[in-house]
Short mmCIF file of C-alpha atoms in Angstrom, two decimals:
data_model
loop_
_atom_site.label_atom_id
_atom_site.label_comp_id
_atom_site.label_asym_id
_atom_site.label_seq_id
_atom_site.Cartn_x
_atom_site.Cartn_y
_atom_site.Cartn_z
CA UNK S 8 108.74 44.51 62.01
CA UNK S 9 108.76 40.66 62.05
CA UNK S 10 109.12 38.59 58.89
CA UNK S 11 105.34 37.18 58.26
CA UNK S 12 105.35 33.48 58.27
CA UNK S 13 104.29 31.93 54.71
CA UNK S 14 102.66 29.30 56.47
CA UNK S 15 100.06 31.29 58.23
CA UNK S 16 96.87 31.53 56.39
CA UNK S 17 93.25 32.08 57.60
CA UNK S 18 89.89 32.83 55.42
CA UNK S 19 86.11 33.53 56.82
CA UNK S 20 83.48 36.08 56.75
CA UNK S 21 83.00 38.60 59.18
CA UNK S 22 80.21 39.23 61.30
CA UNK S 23 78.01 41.09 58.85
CA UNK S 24 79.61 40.53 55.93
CA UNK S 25 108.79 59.76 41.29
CA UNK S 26 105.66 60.98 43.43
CA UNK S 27 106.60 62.95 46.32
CA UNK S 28 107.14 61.86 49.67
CA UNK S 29 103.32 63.39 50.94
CA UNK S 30 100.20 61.86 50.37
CA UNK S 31 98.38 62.66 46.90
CA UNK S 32 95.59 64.27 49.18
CA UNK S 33 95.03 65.12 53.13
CA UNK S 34 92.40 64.92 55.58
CA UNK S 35 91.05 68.00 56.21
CA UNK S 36 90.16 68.21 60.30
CA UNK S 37 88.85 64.76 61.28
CA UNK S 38 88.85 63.50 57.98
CA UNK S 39 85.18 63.37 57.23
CA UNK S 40 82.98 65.90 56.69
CA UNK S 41 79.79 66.29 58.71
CA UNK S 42 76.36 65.38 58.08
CA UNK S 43 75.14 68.82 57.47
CA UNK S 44 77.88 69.49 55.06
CA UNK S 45 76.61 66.65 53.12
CA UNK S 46 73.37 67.42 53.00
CA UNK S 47 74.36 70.88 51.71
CA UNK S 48 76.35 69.35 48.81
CA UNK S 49 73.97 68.82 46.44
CA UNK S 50 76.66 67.52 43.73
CA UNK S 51 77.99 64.66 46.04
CA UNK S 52 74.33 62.78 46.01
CA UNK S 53 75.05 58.89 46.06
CA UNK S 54 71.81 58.58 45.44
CA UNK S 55 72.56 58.41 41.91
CA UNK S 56 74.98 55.57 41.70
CA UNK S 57 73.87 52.05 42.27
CA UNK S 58 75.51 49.86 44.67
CA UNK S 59 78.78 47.75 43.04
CA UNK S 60 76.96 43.69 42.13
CA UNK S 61 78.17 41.16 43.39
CA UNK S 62 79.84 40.05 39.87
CA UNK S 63 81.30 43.86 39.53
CA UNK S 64 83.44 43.05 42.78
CA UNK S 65 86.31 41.10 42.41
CA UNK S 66 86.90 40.81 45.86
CA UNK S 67 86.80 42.26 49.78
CA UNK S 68 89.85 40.67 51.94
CA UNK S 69 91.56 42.16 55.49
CA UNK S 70 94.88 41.33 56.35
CA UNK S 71 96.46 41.91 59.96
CA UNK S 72 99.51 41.17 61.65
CA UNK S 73 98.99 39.25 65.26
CA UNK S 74 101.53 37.96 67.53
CA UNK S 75 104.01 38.55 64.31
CA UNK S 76 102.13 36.17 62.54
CA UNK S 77 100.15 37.32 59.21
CA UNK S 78 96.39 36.46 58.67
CA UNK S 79 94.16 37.45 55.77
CA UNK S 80 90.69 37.47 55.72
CA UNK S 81 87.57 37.43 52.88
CA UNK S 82 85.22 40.18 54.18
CA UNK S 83 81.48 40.50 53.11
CA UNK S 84 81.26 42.09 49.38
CA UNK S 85 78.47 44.20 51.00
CA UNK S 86 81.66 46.12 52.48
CA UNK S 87 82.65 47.29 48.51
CA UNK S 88 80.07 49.55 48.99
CA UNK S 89 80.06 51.08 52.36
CA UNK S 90 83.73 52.87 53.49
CA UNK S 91 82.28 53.35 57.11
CA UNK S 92 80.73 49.75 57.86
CA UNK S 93 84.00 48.36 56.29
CA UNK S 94 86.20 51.27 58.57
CA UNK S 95 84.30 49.75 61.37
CA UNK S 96 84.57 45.97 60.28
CA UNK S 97 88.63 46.58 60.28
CA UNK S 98 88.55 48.18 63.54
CA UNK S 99 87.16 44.97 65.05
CA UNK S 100 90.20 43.23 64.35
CA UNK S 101 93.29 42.62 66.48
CA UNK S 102 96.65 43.85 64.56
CA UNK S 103 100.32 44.76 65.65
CA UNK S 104 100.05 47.57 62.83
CA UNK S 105 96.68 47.86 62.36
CA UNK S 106 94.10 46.09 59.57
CA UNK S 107 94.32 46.82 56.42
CA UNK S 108 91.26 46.49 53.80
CA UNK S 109 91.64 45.93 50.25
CA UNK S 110 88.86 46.18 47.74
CA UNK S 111 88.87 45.64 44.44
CA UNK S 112 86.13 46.27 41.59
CA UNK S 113 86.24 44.98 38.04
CA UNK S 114 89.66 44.47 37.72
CA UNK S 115 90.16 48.56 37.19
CA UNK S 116 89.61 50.52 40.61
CA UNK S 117 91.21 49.47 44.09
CA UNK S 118 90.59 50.89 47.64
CA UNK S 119 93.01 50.13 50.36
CA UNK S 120 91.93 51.10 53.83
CA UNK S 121 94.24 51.04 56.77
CA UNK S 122 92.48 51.25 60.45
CA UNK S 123 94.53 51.54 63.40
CA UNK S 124 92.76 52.29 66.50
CA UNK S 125 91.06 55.90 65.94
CA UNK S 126 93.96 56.39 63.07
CA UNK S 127 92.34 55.72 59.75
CA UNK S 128 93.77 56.39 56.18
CA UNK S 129 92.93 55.25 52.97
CA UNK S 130 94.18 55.14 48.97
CA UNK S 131 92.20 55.06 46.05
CA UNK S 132 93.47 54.12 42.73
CA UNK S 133 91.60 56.17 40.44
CA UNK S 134 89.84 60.06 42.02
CA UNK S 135 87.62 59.45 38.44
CA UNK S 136 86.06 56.09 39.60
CA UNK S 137 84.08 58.27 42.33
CA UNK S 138 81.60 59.06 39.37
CA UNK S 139 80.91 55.01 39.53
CA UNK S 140 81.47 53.81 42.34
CA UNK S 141 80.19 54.34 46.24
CA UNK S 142 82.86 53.19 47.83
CA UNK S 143 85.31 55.11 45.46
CA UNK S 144 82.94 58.46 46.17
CA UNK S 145 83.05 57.88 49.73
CA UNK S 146 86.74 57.79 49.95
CA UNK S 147 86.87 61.27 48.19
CA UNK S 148 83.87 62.27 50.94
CA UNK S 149 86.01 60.87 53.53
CA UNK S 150 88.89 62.94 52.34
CA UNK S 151 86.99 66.07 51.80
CA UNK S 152 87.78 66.52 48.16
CA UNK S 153 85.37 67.86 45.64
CA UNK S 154 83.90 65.04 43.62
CA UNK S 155 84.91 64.78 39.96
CA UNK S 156 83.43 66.01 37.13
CA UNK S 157 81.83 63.04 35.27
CA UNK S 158 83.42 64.50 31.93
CA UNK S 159 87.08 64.56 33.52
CA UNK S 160 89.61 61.69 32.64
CA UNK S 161 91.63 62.04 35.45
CA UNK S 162 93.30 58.85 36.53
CA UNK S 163 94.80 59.64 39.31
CA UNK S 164 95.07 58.22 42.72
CA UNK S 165 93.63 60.00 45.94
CA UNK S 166 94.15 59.12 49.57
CA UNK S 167 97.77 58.59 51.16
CA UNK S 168 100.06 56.97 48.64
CA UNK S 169 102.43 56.08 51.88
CA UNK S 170 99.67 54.29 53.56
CA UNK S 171 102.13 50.88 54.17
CA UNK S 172 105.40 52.56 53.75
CA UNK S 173 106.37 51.61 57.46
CA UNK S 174 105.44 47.60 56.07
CA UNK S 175 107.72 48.02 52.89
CA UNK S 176 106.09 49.77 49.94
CA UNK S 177 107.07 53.57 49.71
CA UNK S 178 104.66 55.87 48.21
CA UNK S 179 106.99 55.85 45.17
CA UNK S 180 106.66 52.37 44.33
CA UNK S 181 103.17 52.74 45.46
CA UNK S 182 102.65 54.85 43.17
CA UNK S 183 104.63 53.33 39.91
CA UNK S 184 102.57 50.13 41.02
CA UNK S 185 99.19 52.41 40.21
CA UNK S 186 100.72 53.43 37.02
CA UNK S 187 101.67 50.21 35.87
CA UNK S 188 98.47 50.47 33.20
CA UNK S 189 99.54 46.80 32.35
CA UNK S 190 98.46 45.45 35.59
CA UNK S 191 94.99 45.12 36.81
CA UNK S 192 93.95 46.28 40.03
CA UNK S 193 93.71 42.86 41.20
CA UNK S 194 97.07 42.55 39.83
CA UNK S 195 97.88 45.60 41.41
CA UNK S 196 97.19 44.80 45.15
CA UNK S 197 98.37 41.76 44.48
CA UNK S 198 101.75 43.23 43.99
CA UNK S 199 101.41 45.12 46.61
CA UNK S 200 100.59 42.48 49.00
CA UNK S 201 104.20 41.05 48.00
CA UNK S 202 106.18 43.93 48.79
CA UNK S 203 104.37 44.46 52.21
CA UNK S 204 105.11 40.37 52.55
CA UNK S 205 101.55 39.03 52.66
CA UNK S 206 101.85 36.45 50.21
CA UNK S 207 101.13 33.76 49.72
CA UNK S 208 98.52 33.93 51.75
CA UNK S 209 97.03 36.99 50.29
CA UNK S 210 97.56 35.35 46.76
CA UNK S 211 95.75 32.37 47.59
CA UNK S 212 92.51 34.88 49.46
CA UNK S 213 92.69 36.04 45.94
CA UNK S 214 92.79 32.95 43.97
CA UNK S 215 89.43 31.68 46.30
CA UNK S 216 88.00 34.64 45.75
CA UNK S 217 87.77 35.44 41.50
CA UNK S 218 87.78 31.53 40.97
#
């Protein structure tokens, strides 16, 4: 892949808006289970968790690759609460590799979301924060995990810890970036954003973003 170009940089709302080498979970089938599955799963009820405010999200950006030039994006913070309508946001944009969504919420949970074509993975930092969080419960829906108990301290990340290791971050690092309790998850992806070389433009998305 191409060397982004630091000079590149584009912001606007969209229409509507040692860890090993696998990912910490897989898809099971298509990746999502079906409607009547949900419906039968009486313990996975978002009904119960109010959507993220707008103060509680820290920020929604895209970032794609076109023409080997890099472009980041702020995305609608109604997206930090829907993993489909932001799955079909990403899909909508052009990309050599795909678009990749980031979300971040309170400075403690990130989602990162990478569409490419039909192809769709996605990481989340902490399995616990699906007890909070729709977006975070969705991911573990789209995954077709069993949500966590409220009582459980888990901590741990879910989704495909390799999800830019083709752009530069291995699921190692990926993962010591997660663990890195010093760092907050905007701190996180913003680190993460530098290994995969979307800063500074990614930095300054951030910067406009959480003031």
């Amino acid at each position: 892949m191409s060397e982004f170009d630091d000079e590149e940089y584009e912001s606007f709302e969209l229409d509507g808006a040692g860890r090993s080498a696998e990912p910490v979970k897989k898809t099971t089938g298509s990746g999502a289970r079906g409607d009547d599955d949900l419906e039968d799963d009486d313990d996975f009820d978002e009904s119960d968790l109010e959507d993220a405010a707008d103060d509680e999200i820290d920020f929604v950006l895209a970032a794609y690759r076109e023409d080997g030039q890099p472009y980041v994006q702020s995305l609608g913070k109604d997206l930090a609460n829907d993993l489909d309508e932001l799955i079909i946001q990403l899909r909508r944009l052009p990309g050599d590799a795909g678009a990749l969504g980031f979300v971040s919420l309170v400075e403690e949970v990130f989602v990162i979301t990478r569409v490419r074509g039909q192809h769709v993975q996605v990481l989340l930092s902490d399995a616990a924060a699906a007890a909070d969080w729709p977006i975070a419960r969705d991911v573990v829906d789209y995954l077709g995990e069993e949500p966590i108990d409220e009582d459980e301290e888990e901590g741990e990340p879910i989704g495909d810890l390799g999800i830019v290791a083709d752009l530069g971050l291995s699921d190692f690092d990926m993962g010591a970036i997660i663990d890195n309790l010093d760092l907050s998850s905007v701190e996180m992806l913003v680190e993460v954003a530098d290994k995969i070389k979307l800063n500074p433009q990614f930095r300054k998305a951030v910067e406009a973003a959480v003031g």
